[in-house]
mmCIF file of C-alpha atoms and ligand atoms in Angstrom:
data_model
loop_
_atom_site.group_PDB
_atom_site.id
_atom_site.type_symbol
_atom_site.label_atom_id
_atom_site.label_comp_id
_atom_site.label_asym_id
_atom_site.label_seq_id
_atom_site.Cartn_x
_atom_site.Cartn_y
_atom_site.Cartn_z
ATOM 1 C CA MET A 1 -70.666 -122.429 10.274
ATOM 2 C CA THR A 2 -70.308 -120.039 7.371
ATOM 3 C CA LEU A 3 -72.685 -117.175 6.737
ATOM 4 C CA ASN A 4 -73.943 -118.805 3.540
ATOM 5 C CA VAL A 5 -74.868 -122.008 5.299
ATOM 6 C CA LYS A 6 -76.583 -120.101 8.098
ATOM 7 C CA ILE A 7 -78.524 -118.003 5.570
ATOM 8 C CA ASP A 8 -79.655 -121.134 3.726
ATOM 9 C CA GLU A 9 -80.712 -122.707 7.001
ATOM 10 C CA ILE A 10 -82.753 -119.676 7.999
ATOM 11 C CA ARG A 11 -84.345 -119.399 4.554
ATOM 12 C CA THR A 12 -85.316 -123.069 4.447
ATOM 13 C CA LYS A 13 -86.821 -122.950 7.918
ATOM 14 C CA PHE A 14 -88.626 -119.706 7.119
ATOM 15 C CA LEU A 15 -90.124 -120.974 3.866
ATOM 16 C CA LYS A 16 -91.439 -124.082 5.570
ATOM 17 C CA GLN A 17 -92.974 -122.104 8.431
ATOM 18 C CA LEU A 18 -94.441 -119.674 5.930
ATOM 19 C CA LYS A 19 -96.064 -122.528 4.066
ATOM 20 C CA ASP A 20 -97.570 -123.888 7.275
ATOM 21 C CA ALA A 21 -98.932 -120.541 8.456
ATOM 22 C CA LYS A 22 -102.681 -120.433 8.076
ATOM 23 C CA THR A 23 -103.669 -117.185 9.804
ATOM 24 C CA SER A 24 -102.592 -113.549 9.801
ATOM 25 C CA LYS A 25 -101.727 -113.963 13.478
ATOM 26 C CA GLU A 26 -99.195 -116.667 12.679
ATOM 27 C CA ILE A 27 -97.612 -114.381 10.080
ATOM 28 C CA GLU A 28 -97.308 -111.611 12.673
ATOM 29 C CA LYS A 29 -95.524 -114.111 14.927
ATOM 30 C CA LEU A 30 -93.125 -115.082 12.122
ATOM 31 C CA LYS A 31 -92.399 -111.426 11.535
ATOM 32 C CA VAL A 32 -91.294 -111.017 15.142
ATOM 33 C CA PHE A 33 -89.390 -114.293 15.081
ATOM 34 C CA TYR A 34 -87.301 -113.410 12.004
ATOM 35 C CA LEU A 35 -87.237 -109.621 11.810
ATOM 36 C CA GLY A 36 -87.730 -108.616 15.452
ATOM 37 C CA LYS A 37 -85.070 -107.075 17.707
ATOM 38 C CA LYS A 38 -84.097 -110.496 19.022
ATOM 39 C CA GLY A 39 -84.973 -112.239 15.748
ATOM 40 C CA SER A 40 -82.983 -114.695 13.609
ATOM 41 C CA LEU A 41 -81.691 -111.996 11.291
ATOM 42 C CA GLN A 42 -80.289 -110.066 14.207
ATOM 43 C CA ASP A 43 -78.254 -113.177 15.098
ATOM 44 C CA LEU A 44 -76.550 -112.926 11.729
ATOM 45 C CA MET A 45 -75.039 -109.593 12.741
ATOM 46 C CA GLN A 46 -72.359 -111.418 14.686
ATOM 47 C CA PHE A 47 -70.911 -112.532 11.329
ATOM 48 C CA LEU A 48 -70.353 -108.870 10.512
ATOM 49 C CA LYS A 49 -68.437 -108.333 13.702
ATOM 50 C CA THR A 50 -65.930 -111.087 12.883
ATOM 51 C CA ALA A 51 -65.743 -110.355 9.145
ATOM 52 C CA THR A 52 -62.673 -108.768 7.537
ATOM 53 C CA SER A 53 -63.061 -105.302 6.072
ATOM 54 C CA GLU A 54 -63.253 -106.795 2.534
ATOM 55 C CA GLU A 55 -65.869 -109.372 3.532
ATOM 56 C CA ARG A 56 -68.082 -106.903 5.428
ATOM 57 C CA PRO A 57 -69.872 -105.154 2.499
ATOM 58 C CA LEU A 58 -70.625 -108.534 0.877
ATOM 59 C CA PHE A 59 -71.930 -110.026 4.164
ATOM 60 C CA GLY A 60 -73.995 -106.928 4.723
ATOM 61 C CA LYS A 61 -75.580 -107.230 1.294
ATOM 62 C CA LYS A 62 -76.351 -110.958 1.760
ATOM 63 C CA ILE A 63 -78.037 -110.327 5.115
ATOM 64 C CA ASN A 64 -79.971 -107.420 3.669
ATOM 65 C CA ASP A 65 -81.096 -109.467 0.648
ATOM 66 C CA LEU A 66 -82.429 -112.155 2.976
ATOM 67 C CA LYS A 67 -84.246 -109.467 4.981
ATOM 68 C CA ILE A 68 -85.860 -108.088 1.814
ATOM 69 C CA GLU A 69 -86.809 -111.590 0.680
ATOM 70 C CA ILE A 70 -88.374 -112.512 4.032
ATOM 71 C CA THR A 71 -90.145 -109.151 4.339
ATOM 72 C CA SER A 72 -91.721 -109.402 0.903
ATOM 73 C CA HIS A 73 -92.845 -113.005 1.505
ATOM 74 C CA LEU A 74 -94.389 -112.017 4.824
ATOM 75 C CA GLU A 75 -96.147 -108.985 3.354
ATOM 76 C CA ASN A 76 -97.637 -110.880 0.410
ATOM 77 C CA THR A 77 -98.818 -113.784 2.528
ATOM 78 C CA LEU A 78 -100.233 -111.423 5.163
ATOM 79 C CA LYS A 79 -102.195 -109.543 2.500
ATOM 80 C CA ARG A 80 -103.636 -112.748 1.108
ATOM 81 C CA LEU A 81 -104.564 -114.173 4.500
ATOM 82 C CA LEU A 82 -106.169 -110.913 5.665
ATOM 83 C CA LEU A 83 -108.281 -110.880 2.520
ATOM 84 C CA ASP A 84 -109.328 -114.512 3.042
ATOM 85 C CA GLU A 85 -110.196 -113.822 6.647
ATOM 86 C CA GLU A 86 -112.253 -110.776 5.689
ATOM 87 C CA ASN A 87 -114.166 -112.791 3.111
ATOM 88 C CA ILE A 88 -114.934 -115.524 5.620
ATOM 89 C CA LYS A 89 -116.147 -112.893 8.087
ATOM 90 C CA LEU A 90 -118.329 -111.212 5.468
ATOM 91 C CA LYS A 91 -119.829 -114.520 4.464
ATOM 92 C CA SER A 92 -120.717 -115.384 8.035
ATOM 93 C CA GLU A 93 -122.343 -111.987 8.502
ATOM 94 C CA ASN A 94 -124.087 -112.125 5.165
ATOM 95 C CA ILE A 95 -127.642 -110.683 5.226
ATOM 96 C CA ASP A 96 -130.088 -112.461 2.992
ATOM 97 C CA ILE A 97 -132.073 -109.565 1.610
ATOM 98 C CA THR A 98 -134.387 -111.935 -0.244
ATOM 99 C CA LEU A 99 -135.877 -113.165 3.064
ATOM 100 C CA PRO A 100 -139.394 -111.795 3.532
ATOM 101 C CA GLY A 101 -139.493 -109.291 6.436
ATOM 102 C CA ARG A 102 -141.372 -109.785 9.649
ATOM 103 C CA ARG A 103 -144.658 -107.891 9.646
ATOM 104 C CA HIS A 104 -145.289 -105.448 12.435
ATOM 105 C CA PHE A 105 -148.821 -105.041 13.674
ATOM 106 C CA TRP A 106 -149.582 -101.366 13.389
ATOM 107 C CA GLY A 107 -153.119 -101.536 14.714
ATOM 108 C CA ARG A 108 -156.163 -100.689 12.684
ATOM 109 C CA TYR A 109 -159.240 -98.520 12.735
ATOM 110 C CA HIS A 110 -162.180 -99.442 14.889
ATOM 111 C CA PRO A 111 -165.196 -100.495 12.776
ATOM 112 C CA VAL A 112 -167.168 -97.504 14.087
ATOM 113 C CA THR A 113 -164.402 -95.162 12.934
ATOM 114 C CA LEU A 114 -164.341 -96.890 9.546
ATOM 115 C CA MET A 115 -168.082 -96.525 9.224
ATOM 116 C CA MET A 116 -168.023 -92.932 10.394
ATOM 117 C CA ASN A 117 -165.216 -91.977 7.969
ATOM 118 C CA ASN A 118 -167.083 -93.668 5.172
ATOM 119 C CA MET A 119 -170.261 -91.780 5.954
ATOM 120 C CA ILE A 120 -168.397 -88.489 6.247
ATOM 121 C CA ASP A 121 -166.682 -89.092 2.880
ATOM 122 C CA VAL A 122 -170.009 -89.694 1.168
ATOM 123 C CA LEU A 123 -171.690 -86.675 2.756
ATOM 124 C CA VAL A 124 -168.747 -84.360 2.080
ATOM 125 C CA SER A 125 -168.828 -85.495 -1.554
ATOM 126 C CA MET A 126 -172.480 -84.400 -1.566
ATOM 127 C CA GLY A 127 -171.549 -80.888 -0.459
ATOM 128 C CA PHE A 128 -171.871 -81.034 3.338
ATOM 129 C CA SER A 129 -169.260 -79.375 5.528
ATOM 130 C CA VAL A 130 -168.193 -80.899 8.842
ATOM 131 C CA GLU A 131 -169.070 -79.121 12.100
ATOM 132 C CA THR A 132 -168.371 -80.255 15.649
ATOM 133 C CA GLY A 133 -169.777 -79.628 19.097
ATOM 134 C CA PRO A 134 -168.795 -80.604 22.651
ATOM 135 C CA ASP A 135 -169.554 -83.992 24.233
ATOM 136 C CA ILE A 136 -170.402 -82.176 27.469
ATOM 137 C CA ASP A 137 -172.909 -79.507 26.665
ATOM 138 C CA SER A 138 -175.452 -77.178 28.211
ATOM 139 C CA ASP A 139 -179.133 -77.945 28.528
ATOM 140 C CA PHE A 140 -179.758 -75.150 26.035
ATOM 141 C CA TYR A 141 -177.956 -76.680 23.056
ATOM 142 C CA ASN A 142 -178.969 -80.256 23.802
ATOM 143 C CA PHE A 143 -182.635 -79.562 24.714
ATOM 144 C CA GLU A 144 -183.981 -76.064 25.218
ATOM 145 C CA GLY A 145 -182.798 -74.565 21.934
ATOM 146 C CA LEU A 146 -184.160 -77.620 20.153
ATOM 147 C CA ASN A 147 -187.660 -76.878 21.378
ATOM 148 C CA PHE A 148 -187.660 -79.132 24.424
ATOM 149 C CA SER A 149 -188.998 -76.907 27.208
ATOM 150 C CA LYS A 150 -187.871 -77.712 30.770
ATOM 151 C CA ASP A 151 -190.875 -79.898 31.519
ATOM 152 C CA HIS A 152 -191.320 -81.206 27.991
ATOM 153 C CA PRO A 153 -192.357 -84.883 28.140
ATOM 154 C CA ALA A 154 -190.062 -85.611 25.178
ATOM 155 C CA ARG A 155 -187.074 -85.252 27.509
ATOM 156 C CA ASP A 156 -188.058 -88.655 28.839
ATOM 157 C CA MET A 157 -187.292 -90.072 25.381
ATOM 158 C CA GLN A 158 -183.656 -89.269 26.001
ATOM 159 C CA ASP A 159 -182.493 -90.682 29.307
ATOM 160 C CA THR A 160 -179.770 -88.255 30.184
ATOM 161 C CA PHE A 161 -176.540 -88.378 32.181
ATOM 162 C CA TYR A 162 -176.485 -85.046 34.031
ATOM 163 C CA ILE A 163 -173.269 -83.506 35.333
ATOM 164 C CA SER A 164 -175.043 -80.540 36.964
ATOM 165 C CA ASP A 165 -178.446 -78.892 36.577
ATOM 166 C CA ASP A 166 -177.261 -77.251 33.407
ATOM 167 C CA LEU A 167 -174.490 -79.541 32.127
ATOM 168 C CA LEU A 168 -175.007 -82.967 30.617
ATOM 169 C CA LEU A 169 -173.416 -85.561 28.340
ATOM 170 C CA ARG A 170 -175.019 -84.809 24.996
ATOM 171 C CA THR A 171 -177.724 -87.305 24.158
ATOM 172 C CA HIS A 172 -177.484 -86.617 20.432
ATOM 173 C CA THR A 173 -175.347 -84.726 17.929
ATOM 174 C CA SER A 174 -178.351 -82.461 17.284
ATOM 175 C CA ASN A 175 -176.661 -80.192 19.834
ATOM 176 C CA VAL A 176 -174.531 -78.903 16.950
ATOM 177 C CA GLN A 177 -177.559 -77.509 15.051
ATOM 178 C CA VAL A 178 -178.130 -74.280 16.976
ATOM 179 C CA ARG A 179 -174.377 -73.712 17.436
ATOM 180 C CA THR A 180 -173.894 -73.859 13.687
ATOM 181 C CA MET A 181 -176.850 -71.552 13.029
ATOM 182 C CA GLU A 182 -175.223 -69.062 15.408
ATOM 183 C CA LYS A 183 -171.967 -69.317 13.487
ATOM 184 C CA PHE A 184 -173.154 -69.126 9.873
ATOM 185 C CA LYS A 185 -175.879 -67.526 7.799
ATOM 186 C CA PRO A 186 -177.968 -69.713 5.425
ATOM 187 C CA PRO A 187 -177.424 -71.481 3.149
ATOM 188 C CA ILE A 188 -176.032 -73.945 5.689
ATOM 189 C CA ARG A 189 -175.338 -77.498 4.624
ATOM 190 C CA ALA A 190 -173.510 -79.265 7.449
ATOM 191 C CA ILE A 191 -172.929 -82.565 9.178
ATOM 192 C CA ALA A 192 -171.895 -83.130 12.787
ATOM 193 C CA PRO A 193 -170.330 -86.503 13.590
ATOM 194 C CA GLY A 194 -169.660 -87.480 17.198
ATOM 195 C CA LYS A 195 -170.227 -89.414 20.393
ATOM 196 C CA CYS A 196 -173.553 -89.569 22.238
ATOM 197 C CA PHE A 197 -174.467 -90.852 25.701
ATOM 198 C CA ARG A 198 -177.712 -92.122 27.160
ATOM 199 C CA ASN A 199 -178.660 -93.579 30.481
ATOM 200 C CA GLU A 200 -180.261 -96.688 28.988
ATOM 201 C CA THR A 201 -180.347 -100.391 29.654
ATOM 202 C CA ILE A 202 -177.630 -102.004 27.531
ATOM 203 C CA SER A 203 -178.935 -104.638 25.121
ATOM 204 C CA ALA A 204 -178.158 -106.098 21.691
ATOM 205 C CA ARG A 205 -179.752 -103.013 20.120
ATOM 206 C CA SER A 206 -178.981 -100.124 22.447
ATOM 207 C CA HIS A 207 -176.025 -98.863 24.410
ATOM 208 C CA VAL A 208 -175.201 -96.002 26.769
ATOM 209 C CA PHE A 209 -172.434 -94.912 24.413
ATOM 210 C CA PHE A 210 -172.815 -94.636 20.662
ATOM 211 C CA HIS A 211 -172.207 -92.359 17.681
ATOM 212 C CA GLN A 212 -174.386 -90.253 15.448
ATOM 213 C CA ILE A 213 -174.003 -88.033 12.458
ATOM 214 C CA GLU A 214 -176.374 -85.096 12.480
ATOM 215 C CA LEU A 215 -177.094 -83.648 9.090
ATOM 216 C CA PHE A 216 -178.933 -80.457 8.224
ATOM 217 C CA TYR A 217 -179.587 -78.121 5.381
ATOM 218 C CA ILE A 218 -181.078 -74.653 5.759
ATOM 219 C CA ASP A 219 -181.896 -72.378 2.845
ATOM 220 C CA GLU A 220 -184.827 -70.701 1.141
ATOM 221 C CA ASN A 221 -187.470 -73.157 -0.077
ATOM 222 C CA VAL A 222 -186.003 -76.350 1.351
ATOM 223 C CA SER A 223 -188.681 -79.017 1.180
ATOM 224 C CA PHE A 224 -189.413 -82.523 2.361
ATOM 225 C CA SER A 225 -188.602 -83.960 -1.051
ATOM 226 C CA ASP A 226 -185.042 -82.529 -0.752
ATOM 227 C CA LEU A 227 -184.715 -84.577 2.408
ATOM 228 C CA PHE A 228 -185.966 -87.791 0.749
ATOM 229 C CA SER A 229 -183.711 -87.478 -2.255
ATOM 230 C CA THR A 230 -180.667 -86.583 -0.136
ATOM 231 C CA MET A 231 -181.137 -89.530 2.182
ATOM 232 C CA ASP A 232 -181.779 -91.941 -0.675
ATOM 233 C CA GLU A 233 -178.634 -90.801 -2.456
ATOM 234 C CA PHE A 234 -176.646 -90.995 0.753
ATOM 235 C CA LEU A 235 -177.712 -94.575 1.524
ATOM 236 C CA THR A 236 -177.191 -95.753 -2.054
ATOM 237 C CA LYS A 237 -173.687 -94.270 -2.151
ATOM 238 C CA LEU A 238 -172.843 -95.631 1.261
ATOM 239 C CA PHE A 239 -174.016 -99.204 0.687
ATOM 240 C CA LYS A 240 -172.983 -99.096 -2.983
ATOM 241 C CA LYS A 241 -176.333 -100.574 -3.974
ATOM 242 C CA GLU A 242 -180.032 -99.662 -3.910
ATOM 243 C CA VAL A 243 -181.330 -100.119 -0.389
ATOM 244 C CA LYS A 244 -184.952 -100.526 0.562
ATOM 245 C CA THR A 245 -186.090 -97.702 2.801
ATOM 246 C CA ARG A 246 -189.318 -97.002 4.619
ATOM 247 C CA PHE A 247 -190.353 -93.661 6.079
ATOM 248 C CA ARG A 248 -192.756 -93.498 9.005
ATOM 249 C CA PRO A 249 -194.235 -90.402 10.623
ATOM 250 C CA SER A 250 -192.662 -89.846 14.017
ATOM 251 C CA TYR A 251 -192.296 -87.186 16.661
ATOM 252 C CA PHE A 252 -189.211 -85.206 17.633
ATOM 253 C CA PRO A 253 -189.677 -81.776 19.234
ATOM 254 C CA PHE A 254 -187.112 -80.136 16.941
ATOM 255 C CA VAL A 255 -188.762 -81.088 13.638
ATOM 256 C CA GLU A 256 -192.209 -80.661 12.195
ATOM 257 C CA PRO A 257 -193.245 -82.871 10.524
ATOM 258 C CA GLY A 258 -190.933 -85.567 11.809
ATOM 259 C CA MET A 259 -190.294 -89.072 10.573
ATOM 260 C CA GLU A 260 -188.153 -92.106 11.004
ATOM 261 C CA CYS A 261 -186.358 -93.944 8.233
ATOM 262 C CA ASP A 262 -186.008 -97.686 8.328
ATOM 263 C CA VAL A 263 -183.703 -99.762 6.142
ATOM 264 C CA GLU A 264 -184.572 -103.340 5.324
ATOM 265 C CA CYS A 265 -182.678 -105.585 7.743
ATOM 266 C CA PHE A 266 -179.579 -106.894 5.966
ATOM 267 C CA ILE A 267 -179.008 -109.590 8.517
ATOM 268 C CA CYS A 268 -182.261 -111.460 7.886
ATOM 269 C CA SER A 269 -183.209 -109.840 4.524
ATOM 270 C CA GLY A 270 -186.463 -108.685 5.997
ATOM 271 C CA GLN A 271 -187.420 -112.084 7.364
ATOM 272 C CA GLY A 272 -187.227 -110.998 10.993
ATOM 273 C CA CYS A 273 -184.411 -111.608 13.512
ATOM 274 C CA ARG A 274 -183.147 -110.625 16.964
ATOM 275 C CA VAL A 275 -181.550 -107.405 15.718
ATOM 276 C CA CYS A 276 -184.635 -106.088 13.929
ATOM 277 C CA LYS A 277 -186.925 -107.427 16.631
ATOM 278 C CA ASP A 278 -188.624 -109.656 14.048
ATOM 279 C CA SER A 279 -189.876 -106.652 12.086
ATOM 280 C CA GLY A 280 -187.579 -107.060 9.073
ATOM 281 C CA TRP A 281 -186.659 -103.373 9.329
ATOM 282 C CA LEU A 282 -183.979 -101.437 11.161
ATOM 283 C CA GLU A 283 -184.476 -97.875 12.203
ATOM 284 C CA VAL A 284 -181.391 -95.988 11.052
ATOM 285 C CA PHE A 285 -182.273 -92.367 11.395
ATOM 286 C CA GLY A 286 -184.783 -89.799 12.503
ATOM 287 C CA ALA A 287 -185.438 -86.797 10.319
ATOM 288 C CA GLY A 288 -187.824 -83.978 9.552
ATOM 289 C CA MET A 289 -188.264 -80.332 8.675
ATOM 290 C CA ILE A 290 -186.514 -78.124 11.229
ATOM 291 C CA HIS A 291 -189.067 -76.639 13.634
ATOM 292 C CA PRO A 292 -189.513 -72.837 13.312
ATOM 293 C CA GLU A 293 -188.696 -72.486 17.022
ATOM 294 C CA VAL A 294 -185.320 -74.134 16.458
ATOM 295 C CA LEU A 295 -184.509 -71.793 13.585
ATOM 296 C CA LYS A 296 -185.418 -68.908 15.912
ATOM 297 C CA SER A 297 -183.087 -70.314 18.636
ATOM 298 C CA GLY A 298 -180.281 -70.104 16.086
ATOM 299 C CA GLY A 299 -181.236 -66.558 15.020
ATOM 300 C CA ILE A 300 -182.640 -67.588 11.644
ATOM 301 C CA ASP A 301 -185.928 -66.132 10.342
ATOM 302 C CA PRO A 302 -188.378 -69.046 9.853
ATOM 303 C CA GLU A 303 -190.512 -66.854 7.559
ATOM 304 C CA LYS A 304 -187.677 -66.661 5.087
ATOM 305 C CA TYR A 305 -185.825 -69.931 5.575
ATOM 306 C CA SER A 306 -186.672 -73.557 6.013
ATOM 307 C CA GLY A 307 -184.517 -76.610 6.494
ATOM 308 C CA TYR A 308 -184.372 -80.307 7.027
ATOM 309 C CA ALA A 309 -182.403 -82.278 9.590
ATOM 310 C CA ALA A 310 -181.606 -85.916 10.212
ATOM 311 C CA GLY A 311 -179.764 -87.834 12.889
ATOM 312 C CA ILE A 312 -178.101 -91.052 11.747
ATOM 313 C CA GLY A 313 -176.961 -93.835 14.084
ATOM 314 C CA VAL A 314 -173.440 -94.922 13.146
ATOM 315 C CA GLU A 315 -173.440 -98.236 15.035
ATOM 316 C CA ARG A 316 -176.801 -99.119 13.528
ATOM 317 C CA LEU A 317 -175.458 -98.599 10.017
ATOM 318 C CA ALA A 318 -172.227 -100.472 10.789
ATOM 319 C CA MET A 319 -174.316 -103.401 12.035
ATOM 320 C CA LEU A 320 -176.228 -103.392 8.781
ATOM 321 C CA LEU A 321 -173.158 -103.138 6.604
ATOM 322 C CA TYR A 322 -171.095 -105.782 8.404
ATOM 323 C CA GLY A 323 -173.915 -108.047 9.571
ATOM 324 C CA ILE A 324 -173.163 -107.520 13.271
ATOM 325 C CA ASN A 325 -176.004 -108.693 15.455
ATOM 326 C CA ASP A 326 -175.069 -107.164 18.802
ATOM 327 C CA ILE A 327 -174.104 -103.534 19.455
ATOM 328 C CA ARG A 328 -172.122 -104.574 22.543
ATOM 329 C CA TYR A 329 -169.325 -106.038 20.388
ATOM 330 C CA PHE A 330 -168.188 -102.495 19.553
ATOM 331 C CA THR A 331 -167.162 -101.744 23.118
ATOM 332 C CA GLN A 332 -165.861 -105.126 24.270
ATOM 333 C CA ASN A 333 -162.350 -104.652 22.820
ATOM 334 C CA ASP A 334 -162.212 -108.234 21.597
ATOM 335 C CA LEU A 335 -159.439 -108.270 18.979
ATOM 336 C CA ARG A 336 -160.996 -111.284 17.255
ATOM 337 C CA PHE A 337 -163.967 -109.052 16.496
ATOM 338 C CA LEU A 338 -162.085 -105.838 15.803
ATOM 339 C CA LYS A 339 -159.516 -107.404 13.438
ATOM 340 C CA GLN A 340 -162.190 -108.370 10.931
ATOM 341 C CA PHE A 341 -162.734 -104.862 9.662
ATOM 342 C CA ASN A 342 -160.444 -103.559 6.982
ATOM 343 C CA LEU A 343 -162.061 -101.040 4.748
HETATM 344 N N1 LIG B 1 -181.581 -86.493 17.715
HETATM 345 C C1 LIG B 1 -182.443 -87.622 17.455
HETATM 346 C C2 LIG B 1 -182.102 -88.781 18.343
HETATM 347 O O1 LIG B 1 -180.996 -88.838 18.809
HETATM 348 C C3 LIG B 1 -182.302 -88.077 16.031
HETATM 349 C C4 LIG B 1 -182.928 -87.107 15.107
HETATM 350 C C5 LIG B 1 -184.241 -87.237 14.764
HETATM 351 C C6 LIG B 1 -182.177 -86.095 14.571
HETATM 352 C C7 LIG B 1 -184.841 -86.367 13.875
HETATM 353 C C8 LIG B 1 -182.730 -85.205 13.683
HETATM 354 C C9 LIG B 1 -184.096 -85.369 13.337
HETATM 355 O O2 LIG B 1 -182.081 -84.199 13.148
HETATM 356 O O3 LIG B 1 -184.649 -84.507 12.477
HETATM 357 O O4 LIG B 1 -182.904 -89.615 18.563
#
């Protein structure tokens, strides 16, 4: 067989195999088969060995031309197939960015926190600064300094969890009053939000654990009418509408005179229900003019200064605002209940 015939044979076979190759892997195989150390082109070298010295350069060129031809075919086809394969891969891994994402549940605020933050926002906008006091406090700040003497019958009004003779879980956020008076000179216009604890029977209306915001203002010539107007403005801003209020004289050792403020029951619109004990009204805070003895406990001269104070029940207000008829829901951790509040 002559070299030319052999070259034609190899070329024909190669072109057919090239046409049939569908993957880059098959091309790699062809490359080894034709151009490898033991490949078809290497076989042609034997023609060089037997060639005359005149034939040799021509044979060499023919073999080399075939090598160049095969190499360029292989390279072009390989490039094309690799590109196709890459496109197929990309398509299969395609991310559809128009798909809506999956929502993560990040949790939400507890309704009491929502209510508390709301109340704080309103009061801060009215010029009150925020003060805090400890949940575990001494008898002095919770009782004695607020004009409850050791054997004062009013202590029975506040069933207390005692830790020791002198330490207790604060029964109200009024414990922040004297602390703040010790810290600042009048004028003092402050609120104290926080947790309170009482050893009470748990019912739809009362709980052993609840929240209050104490509010007080001490300056020269503070009067009862300042208290009324402040509380009216506070409630109107908070509920974003005029609310019906009712003030009744009441007794708290740390104020004189003292009173309680009721808001018309939102749940039954004053008709009477379980929450308002059929009265049509809900007691939301106690208030009054700060007792001279309390001012003295805080080192403030009652001859020169006067002040008002109020203690607002956060759960009570949240119940009004959201129409909740049982205070126990707040501490039952039932997500069906808790998820309803998005302020
Ligand atoms: N500390 C009282 C309570 O927990 C609420 C209260 C009543 C606070 C009258 C006041 C006030 O500041 O003047 O029942």
